[in-house]
mmCIF file of N, CA and C in Angstrom:
data_model
loop_
_atom_site.group_PDB
_atom_site.id
_atom_site.type_symbol
_atom_site.label_atom_id
_atom_site.label_comp_id
_atom_site.label_asym_id
_atom_site.label_seq_id
_atom_site.Cartn_x
_atom_site.Cartn_y
_atom_site.Cartn_z
ATOM 1 N N MET T 1445 10.846 -2.872 20.627
ATOM 2 C CA MET T 1445 11.310 -2.659 19.234
ATOM 3 C C MET T 1445 11.159 -4.254 18.720
ATOM 4 N N ASN T 1446 10.677 -4.237 17.746
ATOM 5 C CA ASN T 1446 10.146 -5.529 16.855
ATOM 6 C C ASN T 1446 12.157 -6.287 16.751
ATOM 7 N N PRO T 1447 12.193 -7.744 17.391
ATOM 8 C CA PRO T 1447 13.438 -8.121 17.172
ATOM 9 C C PRO T 1447 13.659 -8.473 15.522
ATOM 10 N N ASN T 1448 12.540 -8.508 14.620
ATOM 11 C CA ASN T 1448 12.728 -8.651 13.631
ATOM 12 C C ASN T 1448 12.294 -7.641 12.318
ATOM 13 N N TRP T 1449 13.058 -6.362 12.898
ATOM 14 C CA TRP T 1449 12.842 -5.000 12.183
ATOM 15 C C TRP T 1449 13.435 -5.213 11.010
ATOM 16 N N LYS T 1450 14.500 -5.752 10.806
ATOM 17 C CA LYS T 1450 15.332 -5.501 9.609
ATOM 18 C C LYS T 1450 14.805 -6.449 8.549
ATOM 19 N N LYS T 1451 13.773 -7.681 9.072
ATOM 20 C CA LYS T 1451 12.852 -7.981 7.841
ATOM 21 C C LYS T 1451 12.196 -7.211 7.209
ATOM 22 N N ASN T 1452 11.168 -6.159 8.338
ATOM 23 C CA ASN T 1452 10.336 -5.268 7.896
ATOM 24 C C ASN T 1452 10.882 -3.994 7.088
ATOM 25 N N GLU T 1453 11.829 -3.833 7.333
ATOM 26 C CA GLU T 1453 12.657 -2.955 6.845
ATOM 27 C C GLU T 1453 13.247 -3.175 5.096
ATOM 28 N N GLN T 1454 13.567 -4.679 5.083
ATOM 29 C CA GLN T 1454 13.748 -5.217 3.875
ATOM 30 C C GLN T 1454 12.317 -5.087 2.963
ATOM 31 N N PHE T 1455 11.260 -5.527 3.588
ATOM 32 C CA PHE T 1455 10.053 -5.498 2.695
ATOM 33 C C PHE T 1455 9.808 -3.989 2.253
ATOM 34 N N ALA T 1456 9.920 -3.118 3.228
ATOM 35 C CA ALA T 1456 9.688 -1.671 2.725
ATOM 36 C C ALA T 1456 10.251 -1.556 1.706
ATOM 37 N N ASN T 1457 11.606 -1.863 1.849
ATOM 38 C CA ASN T 1457 12.715 -1.486 0.767
ATOM 39 C C ASN T 1457 12.394 -2.172 -0.650
ATOM 40 N N GLU T 1458 11.896 -3.288 -0.700
ATOM 41 C CA GLU T 1458 11.542 -4.016 -1.547
ATOM 42 C C GLU T 1458 10.407 -3.120 -2.575
ATOM 43 N N ILE T 1459 9.359 -2.570 -1.570
ATOM 44 C CA ILE T 1459 8.268 -1.893 -2.043
ATOM 45 C C ILE T 1459 8.601 -0.912 -2.591
ATOM 46 N N HIS T 1460 9.503 0.052 -1.927
ATOM 47 C CA HIS T 1460 10.094 1.298 -2.730
ATOM 48 C C HIS T 1460 10.945 1.045 -3.796
ATOM 49 N N GLU T 1461 11.640 0.131 -4.201
ATOM 50 C CA GLU T 1461 12.461 0.011 -5.031
ATOM 51 C C GLU T 1461 11.770 -0.698 -6.423
ATOM 52 N N ARG T 1462 10.640 -1.307 -6.362
ATOM 53 C CA ARG T 1462 9.777 -1.894 -7.244
ATOM 54 C C ARG T 1462 8.920 -0.421 -7.615
ATOM 55 N N LEU T 1463 8.555 0.554 -6.697
ATOM 56 C CA LEU T 1463 7.900 1.609 -7.069
ATOM 57 C C LEU T 1463 8.606 2.398 -7.980
ATOM 58 N N GLU T 1464 10.096 2.440 -7.737
ATOM 59 C CA GLU T 1464 11.000 3.522 -8.155
ATOM 60 C C GLU T 1464 11.363 2.831 -9.758
ATOM 61 N N LYS T 1465 11.151 1.782 -9.847
ATOM 62 C CA LYS T 1465 11.963 0.802 -11.229
ATOM 63 C C LYS T 1465 10.572 1.407 -12.316
ATOM 64 N N ASN T 1466 9.490 1.279 -11.674
ATOM 65 C CA ASN T 1466 8.473 1.276 -12.534
ATOM 66 C C ASN T 1466 7.969 2.602 -12.655
ATOM 67 N N TYR T 1467 7.896 3.454 -11.822
ATOM 68 C CA TYR T 1467 7.244 4.845 -11.650
ATOM 69 C C TYR T 1467 8.406 5.768 -10.959
ATOM 70 N N PRO T 1468 9.210 6.222 -11.532
ATOM 71 C CA PRO T 1468 10.501 6.895 -11.121
ATOM 72 C C PRO T 1468 9.942 8.142 -10.399
ATOM 73 N N GLY T 1469 10.556 8.249 -9.244
ATOM 74 C CA GLY T 1469 10.333 9.900 -8.314
ATOM 75 C C GLY T 1469 8.642 9.408 -7.875
ATOM 76 N N ILE T 1470 8.225 8.523 -7.580
ATOM 77 C CA ILE T 1470 6.784 8.257 -7.075
ATOM 78 C C ILE T 1470 6.763 7.944 -5.477
ATOM 79 N N SER T 1471 8.059 7.548 -4.908
ATOM 80 C CA SER T 1471 8.128 7.261 -3.885
ATOM 81 C C SER T 1471 9.140 8.227 -3.152
ATOM 82 N N ARG T 1472 9.078 8.725 -1.788
ATOM 83 C CA ARG T 1472 10.098 9.420 -1.419
ATOM 84 C C ARG T 1472 11.143 8.588 -0.151
ATOM 85 N N GLY T 1473 11.284 7.346 -0.556
ATOM 86 C CA GLY T 1473 12.106 6.601 0.308
ATOM 87 C C GLY T 1473 11.164 6.121 1.687
ATOM 88 N N ILE T 1474 12.548 5.623 2.067
ATOM 89 C CA ILE T 1474 12.045 4.768 3.481
ATOM 90 C C ILE T 1474 12.566 5.932 4.756
ATOM 91 N N PHE T 1475 11.810 6.131 5.655
ATOM 92 C CA PHE T 1475 12.168 6.755 6.622
ATOM 93 C C PHE T 1475 12.047 6.026 8.000
ATOM 94 N N GLY T 1476 13.220 5.727 8.902
ATOM 95 C CA GLY T 1476 13.134 5.488 9.923
ATOM 96 C C GLY T 1476 13.325 6.457 11.091
ATOM 97 N N LYS T 1477 12.867 6.117 12.017
ATOM 98 C CA LYS T 1477 12.819 6.952 13.486
ATOM 99 C C LYS T 1477 13.902 6.484 14.335
ATOM 100 N N THR T 1478 14.563 7.173 14.919
ATOM 101 C CA THR T 1478 15.303 7.181 16.150
ATOM 102 C C THR T 1478 14.548 7.298 17.203
ATOM 103 N N ALA T 1479 14.940 7.191 18.519
ATOM 104 C CA ALA T 1479 14.361 7.231 19.938
ATOM 105 C C ALA T 1479 14.401 8.971 20.162
ATOM 106 N N LEU T 1480 15.076 9.803 19.213
ATOM 107 C CA LEU T 1480 15.461 11.137 19.374
ATOM 108 C C LEU T 1480 13.955 11.495 18.540
ATOM 109 N N GLN T 1481 13.589 10.818 17.619
ATOM 110 C CA GLN T 1481 12.109 11.351 16.780
ATOM 111 C C GLN T 1481 11.066 10.789 17.422
ATOM 112 N N GLY T 1482 11.115 9.934 18.281
ATOM 113 C CA GLY T 1482 9.811 9.228 18.737
ATOM 114 C C GLY T 1482 10.104 7.831 18.535
ATOM 115 N N ASN T 1483 9.460 6.820 19.086
ATOM 116 C CA ASN T 1483 9.780 5.422 18.766
ATOM 117 C C ASN T 1483 9.231 4.862 17.765
ATOM 118 N N GLY T 1484 8.770 5.471 16.577
ATOM 119 C CA GLY T 1484 8.412 4.993 15.615
ATOM 120 C C GLY T 1484 7.975 3.447 15.526
ATOM 121 N N GLU T 1485 6.931 3.425 16.672
ATOM 122 C CA GLU T 1485 6.203 1.895 17.005
ATOM 123 C C GLU T 1485 5.009 2.509 16.506
ATOM 124 N N TYR T 1486 4.243 1.708 15.185
ATOM 125 C CA TYR T 1486 2.886 1.755 14.907
ATOM 126 C C TYR T 1486 2.454 0.607 14.569
ATOM 127 N N ASN T 1487 2.764 -0.502 15.639
ATOM 128 C CA ASN T 1487 2.271 -1.877 15.542
ATOM 129 C C ASN T 1487 2.601 -2.766 14.366
ATOM 130 N N GLN T 1488 3.812 -2.174 13.700
ATOM 131 C CA GLN T 1488 4.187 -2.896 12.446
ATOM 132 C C GLN T 1488 4.822 -3.984 13.047
ATOM 133 N N SER T 1489 5.384 -4.054 14.650
ATOM 134 C CA SER T 1489 5.815 -5.120 15.143
ATOM 135 C C SER T 1489 5.379 -6.333 15.425
ATOM 136 N N LEU T 1490 3.915 -6.191 15.203
ATOM 137 C CA LEU T 1490 2.949 -7.380 15.404
ATOM 138 C C LEU T 1490 2.840 -8.605 14.621
ATOM 139 N N SER T 1491 3.555 -8.353 13.156
ATOM 140 C CA SER T 1491 3.675 -9.191 12.379
ATOM 141 C C SER T 1491 4.599 -9.063 11.610
ATOM 142 N N PRO T 1492 5.229 -10.017 10.808
ATOM 143 C CA PRO T 1492 6.160 -9.947 9.767
ATOM 144 C C PRO T 1492 5.723 -9.033 8.567
ATOM 145 N N ASN T 1493 6.727 -8.283 8.090
ATOM 146 C CA ASN T 1493 6.075 -7.779 6.448
ATOM 147 C C ASN T 1493 5.062 -6.470 6.599
ATOM 148 N N SER T 1494 5.314 -6.030 8.156
ATOM 149 C CA SER T 1494 4.381 -4.920 8.469
ATOM 150 C C SER T 1494 5.006 -3.522 8.221
ATOM 151 N N VAL T 1495 4.481 -2.855 7.281
ATOM 152 C CA VAL T 1495 4.724 -1.386 7.139
ATOM 153 C C VAL T 1495 3.913 -0.375 7.317
ATOM 154 N N VAL T 1496 4.379 0.999 7.554
ATOM 155 C CA VAL T 1496 3.595 2.023 7.583
ATOM 156 C C VAL T 1496 3.634 2.942 6.257
ATOM 157 N N ILE T 1497 2.552 3.048 5.796
ATOM 158 C CA ILE T 1497 2.924 3.602 4.230
ATOM 159 C C ILE T 1497 1.752 4.568 4.061
ATOM 160 N N GLU T 1498 2.607 6.128 3.830
ATOM 161 C CA GLU T 1498 1.535 7.396 3.707
ATOM 162 C C GLU T 1498 1.613 7.362 2.043
ATOM 163 N N ILE T 1499 0.412 7.642 1.581
ATOM 164 C CA ILE T 1499 -0.102 8.092 0.215
ATOM 165 C C ILE T 1499 -0.371 9.470 0.046
ATOM 166 N N GLY T 1500 0.423 10.063 -0.642
ATOM 167 C CA GLY T 1500 -0.329 11.578 -1.101
ATOM 168 C C GLY T 1500 0.202 12.571 0.219
ATOM 169 N N GLY T 1501 -0.071 13.526 -0.171
ATOM 170 C CA GLY T 1501 0.159 15.008 0.574
ATOM 171 C C GLY T 1501 -1.159 16.019 0.129
ATOM 172 N N ILE T 1502 -1.115 17.137 0.962
ATOM 173 C CA ILE T 1502 -2.224 18.043 0.763
ATOM 174 C C ILE T 1502 -2.270 18.490 -0.772
ATOM 175 N N ASP T 1503 -1.348 18.317 -1.356
ATOM 176 C CA ASP T 1503 -1.255 18.671 -3.190
ATOM 177 C C ASP T 1503 -1.719 17.853 -4.011
ATOM 178 N N ASN T 1504 -2.184 16.661 -3.428
ATOM 179 C CA ASN T 1504 -2.467 15.447 -4.141
ATOM 180 C C ASN T 1504 -3.842 15.256 -4.573
ATOM 181 N N THR T 1505 -4.620 15.258 -5.664
ATOM 182 C CA THR T 1505 -5.882 14.945 -5.728
ATOM 183 C C THR T 1505 -5.967 13.787 -5.586
ATOM 184 N N LEU T 1506 -7.655 13.429 -4.996
ATOM 185 C CA LEU T 1506 -8.060 11.957 -4.779
ATOM 186 C C LEU T 1506 -8.036 11.122 -5.670
ATOM 187 N N GLU T 1507 -8.019 11.341 -7.130
ATOM 188 C CA GLU T 1507 -7.541 10.534 -8.218
ATOM 189 C C GLU T 1507 -6.378 10.178 -8.261
ATOM 190 N N GLU T 1508 -5.459 11.131 -8.023
ATOM 191 C CA GLU T 1508 -4.018 10.654 -7.938
ATOM 192 C C GLU T 1508 -3.731 9.466 -6.772
ATOM 193 N N LEU T 1509 -4.728 9.927 -5.601
ATOM 194 C CA LEU T 1509 -4.338 8.636 -4.378
ATOM 195 C C LEU T 1509 -4.869 7.593 -4.744
ATOM 196 N N TYR T 1510 -6.056 7.419 -5.591
ATOM 197 C CA TYR T 1510 -6.420 6.049 -5.954
ATOM 198 C C TYR T 1510 -5.494 5.433 -6.860
ATOM 199 N N ARG T 1511 -4.949 6.004 -7.879
ATOM 200 C CA ARG T 1511 -4.159 5.592 -8.832
ATOM 201 C C ARG T 1511 -2.820 4.975 -8.144
ATOM 202 N N THR T 1512 -2.407 5.895 -7.064
ATOM 203 C CA THR T 1512 -1.221 5.427 -6.404
ATOM 204 C C THR T 1512 -1.294 3.839 -5.692
ATOM 205 N N ALA T 1513 -2.663 4.149 -4.703
ATOM 206 C CA ALA T 1513 -3.294 3.005 -3.872
ATOM 207 C C ALA T 1513 -3.014 1.761 -4.865
ATOM 208 N N ASP T 1514 -3.821 1.959 -6.005
ATOM 209 C CA ASP T 1514 -3.964 0.687 -7.047
ATOM 210 C C ASP T 1514 -2.648 0.058 -7.274
ATOM 211 N N VAL T 1515 -1.553 1.341 -7.583
ATOM 212 C CA VAL T 1515 -0.414 0.475 -8.153
ATOM 213 C C VAL T 1515 0.296 -0.173 -7.062
ATOM 214 N N LEU T 1516 0.293 0.608 -5.666
ATOM 215 C CA LEU T 1516 0.994 -0.117 -4.438
ATOM 216 C C LEU T 1516 0.501 -1.277 -4.270
ATOM 217 N N ALA T 1517 -1.004 -1.347 -4.274
ATOM 218 C CA ALA T 1517 -1.442 -2.809 -4.020
ATOM 219 C C ALA T 1517 -1.044 -3.744 -4.731
ATOM 220 N N ASP T 1518 -1.051 -3.573 -6.117
ATOM 221 C CA ASP T 1518 -0.555 -4.463 -6.899
ATOM 222 C C ASP T 1518 0.589 -5.059 -6.599
ATOM 223 N N PHE T 1519 1.614 -4.062 -6.392
ATOM 224 C CA PHE T 1519 3.347 -4.529 -6.299
ATOM 225 C C PHE T 1519 3.449 -5.214 -4.948
ATOM 226 N N ILE T 1520 2.693 -4.791 -3.795
ATOM 227 C CA ILE T 1520 2.666 -5.477 -2.668
ATOM 228 C C ILE T 1520 1.974 -6.744 -2.527
ATOM 229 N N ALA T 1521 0.997 -7.207 -3.404
ATOM 230 C CA ALA T 1521 0.125 -8.279 -3.376
ATOM 231 C C ALA T 1521 1.388 -9.192 -4.198
ATOM 232 N N ASP T 1522 2.136 -8.766 -5.487
ATOM 233 C CA ASP T 1522 3.015 -9.428 -6.178
ATOM 234 C C ASP T 1522 4.423 -9.762 -5.183
ATOM 235 N N ILE T 1523 4.861 -8.837 -4.544
ATOM 236 C CA ILE T 1523 6.010 -9.259 -3.764
ATOM 237 C C ILE T 1523 5.772 -10.339 -2.852
ATOM 238 N N VAL T 1524 4.334 -10.353 -1.959
ATOM 239 C CA VAL T 1524 4.274 -11.410 -1.104
ATOM 240 C C VAL T 1524 3.662 -12.508 -1.795
ATOM 241 N N HIS T 1525 2.995 -12.416 -2.887
ATOM 242 C CA HIS T 1525 2.804 -13.644 -3.655
ATOM 243 C C HIS T 1525 4.240 -14.425 -3.779
ATOM 244 N N LYS T 1526 5.212 -13.908 -4.415
ATOM 245 C CA LYS T 1526 6.329 -14.445 -4.550
ATOM 246 C C LYS T 1526 7.024 -15.015 -3.580
ATOM 247 N N LYS T 1527 7.185 -14.431 -2.363
ATOM 248 C CA LYS T 1527 7.786 -14.653 -1.238
ATOM 249 C C LYS T 1527 6.746 -16.171 -0.809
ATOM 250 N N LYS T 1528 5.579 -16.063 -0.782
ATOM 251 C CA LYS T 1528 4.875 -17.199 -0.108
ATOM 252 C C LYS T 1528 4.565 -18.325 -1.405
ATOM 253 N N ASP T 1529 5.225 -18.144 -2.450
ATOM 254 C CA ASP T 1529 4.819 -18.681 -3.647
ATOM 255 C C ASP T 1529 3.509 -19.133 -3.906
ATOM 256 N N ALA T 1530 2.720 -18.063 -3.732
ATOM 257 C CA ALA T 1530 1.470 -18.217 -3.934
ATOM 258 C C ALA T 1530 0.694 -17.873 -5.256
ATOM 259 N N LYS T 1531 -0.427 -18.065 -5.594
ATOM 260 C CA LYS T 1531 -0.923 -17.708 -6.910
ATOM 261 C C LYS T 1531 -1.881 -16.377 -6.993
ATOM 262 N N PRO T 1532 -1.706 -15.578 -7.611
ATOM 263 C CA PRO T 1532 -2.364 -14.309 -7.468
ATOM 264 C C PRO T 1532 -4.039 -14.620 -7.903
ATOM 265 N N VAL T 1533 -4.808 -13.816 -6.939
ATOM 266 C CA VAL T 1533 -6.304 -13.907 -7.455
ATOM 267 C C VAL T 1533 -6.752 -12.967 -8.177
ATOM 268 N N ASN T 1534 -7.968 -12.929 -8.432
ATOM 269 C CA ASN T 1534 -8.615 -12.077 -9.465
ATOM 270 C C ASN T 1534 -8.336 -10.450 -8.825
ATOM 271 N N LYS T 1535 -7.828 -9.492 -10.045
ATOM 272 C CA LYS T 1535 -8.057 -8.178 -9.033
ATOM 273 C C LYS T 1535 -9.206 -7.755 -8.805
ATOM 274 N N PRO T 1536 -9.585 -7.301 -7.310
ATOM 275 C CA PRO T 1536 -10.866 -6.704 -7.097
ATOM 276 C C PRO T 1536 -10.844 -5.339 -7.508
ATOM 277 N N ILE T 1537 -12.538 -5.101 -8.005
ATOM 278 C CA ILE T 1537 -12.782 -3.472 -8.437
ATOM 279 C C ILE T 1537 -12.854 -2.796 -7.059
ATOM 280 N N PRO T 1538 -12.090 -1.594 -7.218
ATOM 281 C CA PRO T 1538 -11.899 -0.910 -5.870
ATOM 282 C C PRO T 1538 -13.186 -0.337 -5.340
ATOM 283 N N ASN T 1539 -13.545 -0.126 -4.142
ATOM 284 C CA ASN T 1539 -14.688 0.106 -3.660
ATOM 285 C C ASN T 1539 -14.349 0.919 -2.485
ATOM 286 N N PRO T 1540 -14.664 2.574 -2.913
ATOM 287 C CA PRO T 1540 -14.429 3.623 -1.936
ATOM 288 C C PRO T 1540 -15.656 3.678 -1.173
ATOM 289 N N ILE T 1541 -15.600 4.221 -0.289
ATOM 290 C CA ILE T 1541 -16.659 4.367 0.769
ATOM 291 C C ILE T 1541 -17.894 5.557 -0.002
ATOM 292 N N ILE T 1542 -18.640 4.766 -0.028
ATOM 293 C CA ILE T 1542 -19.861 5.416 -0.531
ATOM 294 C C ILE T 1542 -21.135 5.623 0.454
ATOM 295 N N LYS T 1543 -21.737 6.557 0.511
ATOM 296 C CA LYS T 1543 -22.860 6.894 1.596
ATOM 297 C C LYS T 1543 -24.090 6.564 1.084
ATOM 298 N N GLY T 1544 -25.089 6.160 1.497
ATOM 299 C CA GLY T 1544 -26.389 6.077 1.161
ATOM 300 C C GLY T 1544 -26.657 4.550 0.457
ATOM 301 N N LYS T 1545 -27.765 3.939 0.768
ATOM 302 C CA LYS T 1545 -27.915 2.446 0.339
ATOM 303 C C LYS T 1545 -27.761 2.542 -1.234
ATOM 304 N N GLY T 1546 -27.341 1.382 -1.943
ATOM 305 C CA GLY T 1546 -27.679 0.965 -3.029
ATOM 306 C C GLY T 1546 -27.001 2.514 -4.136
ATOM 307 N N ALA T 1547 -26.480 3.262 -3.550
ATOM 308 C CA ALA T 1547 -25.580 4.334 -4.257
ATOM 309 C C ALA T 1547 -24.733 4.047 -5.080
ATOM 310 N N ASP T 1548 -24.488 4.673 -6.306
ATOM 311 C CA ASP T 1548 -23.634 4.527 -7.385
ATOM 312 C C ASP T 1548 -22.610 5.735 -7.269
ATOM 313 N N LYS T 1549 -21.553 5.554 -7.842
ATOM 314 C CA LYS T 1549 -20.558 6.469 -7.795
ATOM 315 C C LYS T 1549 -19.863 6.386 -8.678
ATOM 316 N N THR T 1550 -18.928 7.370 -9.603
ATOM 317 C CA THR T 1550 -18.067 7.334 -10.275
ATOM 318 C C THR T 1550 -16.592 7.723 -9.711
ATOM 319 N N VAL T 1551 -15.757 6.518 -10.234
ATOM 320 C CA VAL T 1551 -14.426 7.042 -9.523
ATOM 321 C C VAL T 1551 -13.370 6.393 -10.630
ATOM 322 N N MET T 1552 -12.913 7.601 -10.848
ATOM 323 C CA MET T 1552 -11.541 7.435 -11.924
ATOM 324 C C MET T 1552 -12.441 6.726 -13.257
ATOM 325 N N GLY T 1553 -13.367 7.064 -13.669
ATOM 326 C CA GLY T 1553 -14.276 6.773 -14.864
ATOM 327 C C GLY T 1553 -15.129 5.339 -15.112
ATOM 328 N N LYS T 1554 -14.939 4.927 -13.635
ATOM 329 C CA LYS T 1554 -15.691 3.710 -13.305
ATOM 330 C C LYS T 1554 -16.918 3.620 -12.508
ATOM 331 N N THR T 1555 -17.761 3.153 -12.977
ATOM 332 C CA THR T 1555 -19.067 3.213 -12.008
ATOM 333 C C THR T 1555 -18.868 2.370 -10.808
ATOM 334 N N GLN T 1556 -18.864 2.756 -9.437
ATOM 335 C CA GLN T 1556 -18.971 1.673 -8.686
ATOM 336 C C GLN T 1556 -20.459 1.643 -8.038
ATOM 337 N N SER T 1557 -20.690 0.301 -7.512
ATOM 338 C CA SER T 1557 -21.944 0.288 -7.116
ATOM 339 C C SER T 1557 -21.858 -0.342 -5.711
ATOM 340 N N LYS T 1558 -22.564 0.287 -4.788
ATOM 341 C CA LYS T 1558 -22.136 -0.501 -3.270
ATOM 342 C C LYS T 1558 -23.093 -1.466 -3.153
ATOM 343 N N SER T 1559 -22.382 -3.013 -2.617
ATOM 344 C CA SER T 1559 -23.119 -4.164 -2.907
ATOM 345 C C SER T 1559 -23.180 -4.531 -1.342
ATOM 346 N N ALA T 1560 -24.010 -5.623 -1.050
ATOM 347 C CA ALA T 1560 -24.370 -5.691 0.414
ATOM 348 C C ALA T 1560 -22.981 -7.261 0.555
ATOM 349 N N GLY T 1561 -22.874 -7.186 1.929
ATOM 350 C CA GLY T 1561 -22.017 -8.240 1.998
ATOM 351 C C GLY T 1561 -20.622 -8.184 2.152
ATOM 352 N N ALA T 1562 -19.548 -9.029 2.348
ATOM 353 C CA ALA T 1562 -18.256 -8.785 2.510
ATOM 354 C C ALA T 1562 -17.154 -8.748 1.184
ATOM 355 N N LYS T 1563 -17.970 -9.116 0.324
ATOM 356 C CA LYS T 1563 -17.422 -8.942 -0.958
ATOM 357 C C LYS T 1563 -17.486 -7.736 -1.789
ATOM 358 N N GLY T 1564 -18.073 -6.452 -1.357
ATOM 359 C CA GLY T 1564 -18.383 -5.176 -1.414
ATOM 360 C C GLY T 1564 -18.022 -4.878 -3.034
#
């Protein structure tokens, strides 16, 4: 068990509260596991501010998942930047998994182009 699990729980609660403030009902809350439910260890003990986040379910569309991931990423980045007193960087364009070399794909009304290199 992570000796600093309370810090990770606090981080998860910050994310949940931020989501609920801006998009009421989007989060189902924070669920902890006891030893009776399994150990609940998914490597989040390896570093501070590590949490397991599940997005969507069988009734959600891919577009809903992308929108949720975008909102979630912005909130997490903002929370971390404030903790570290860091300056945010430019928001990257989402890069879904695209099959085929040089393929273009439209996701949420934006044309996504597969590019070479780590900048993706």
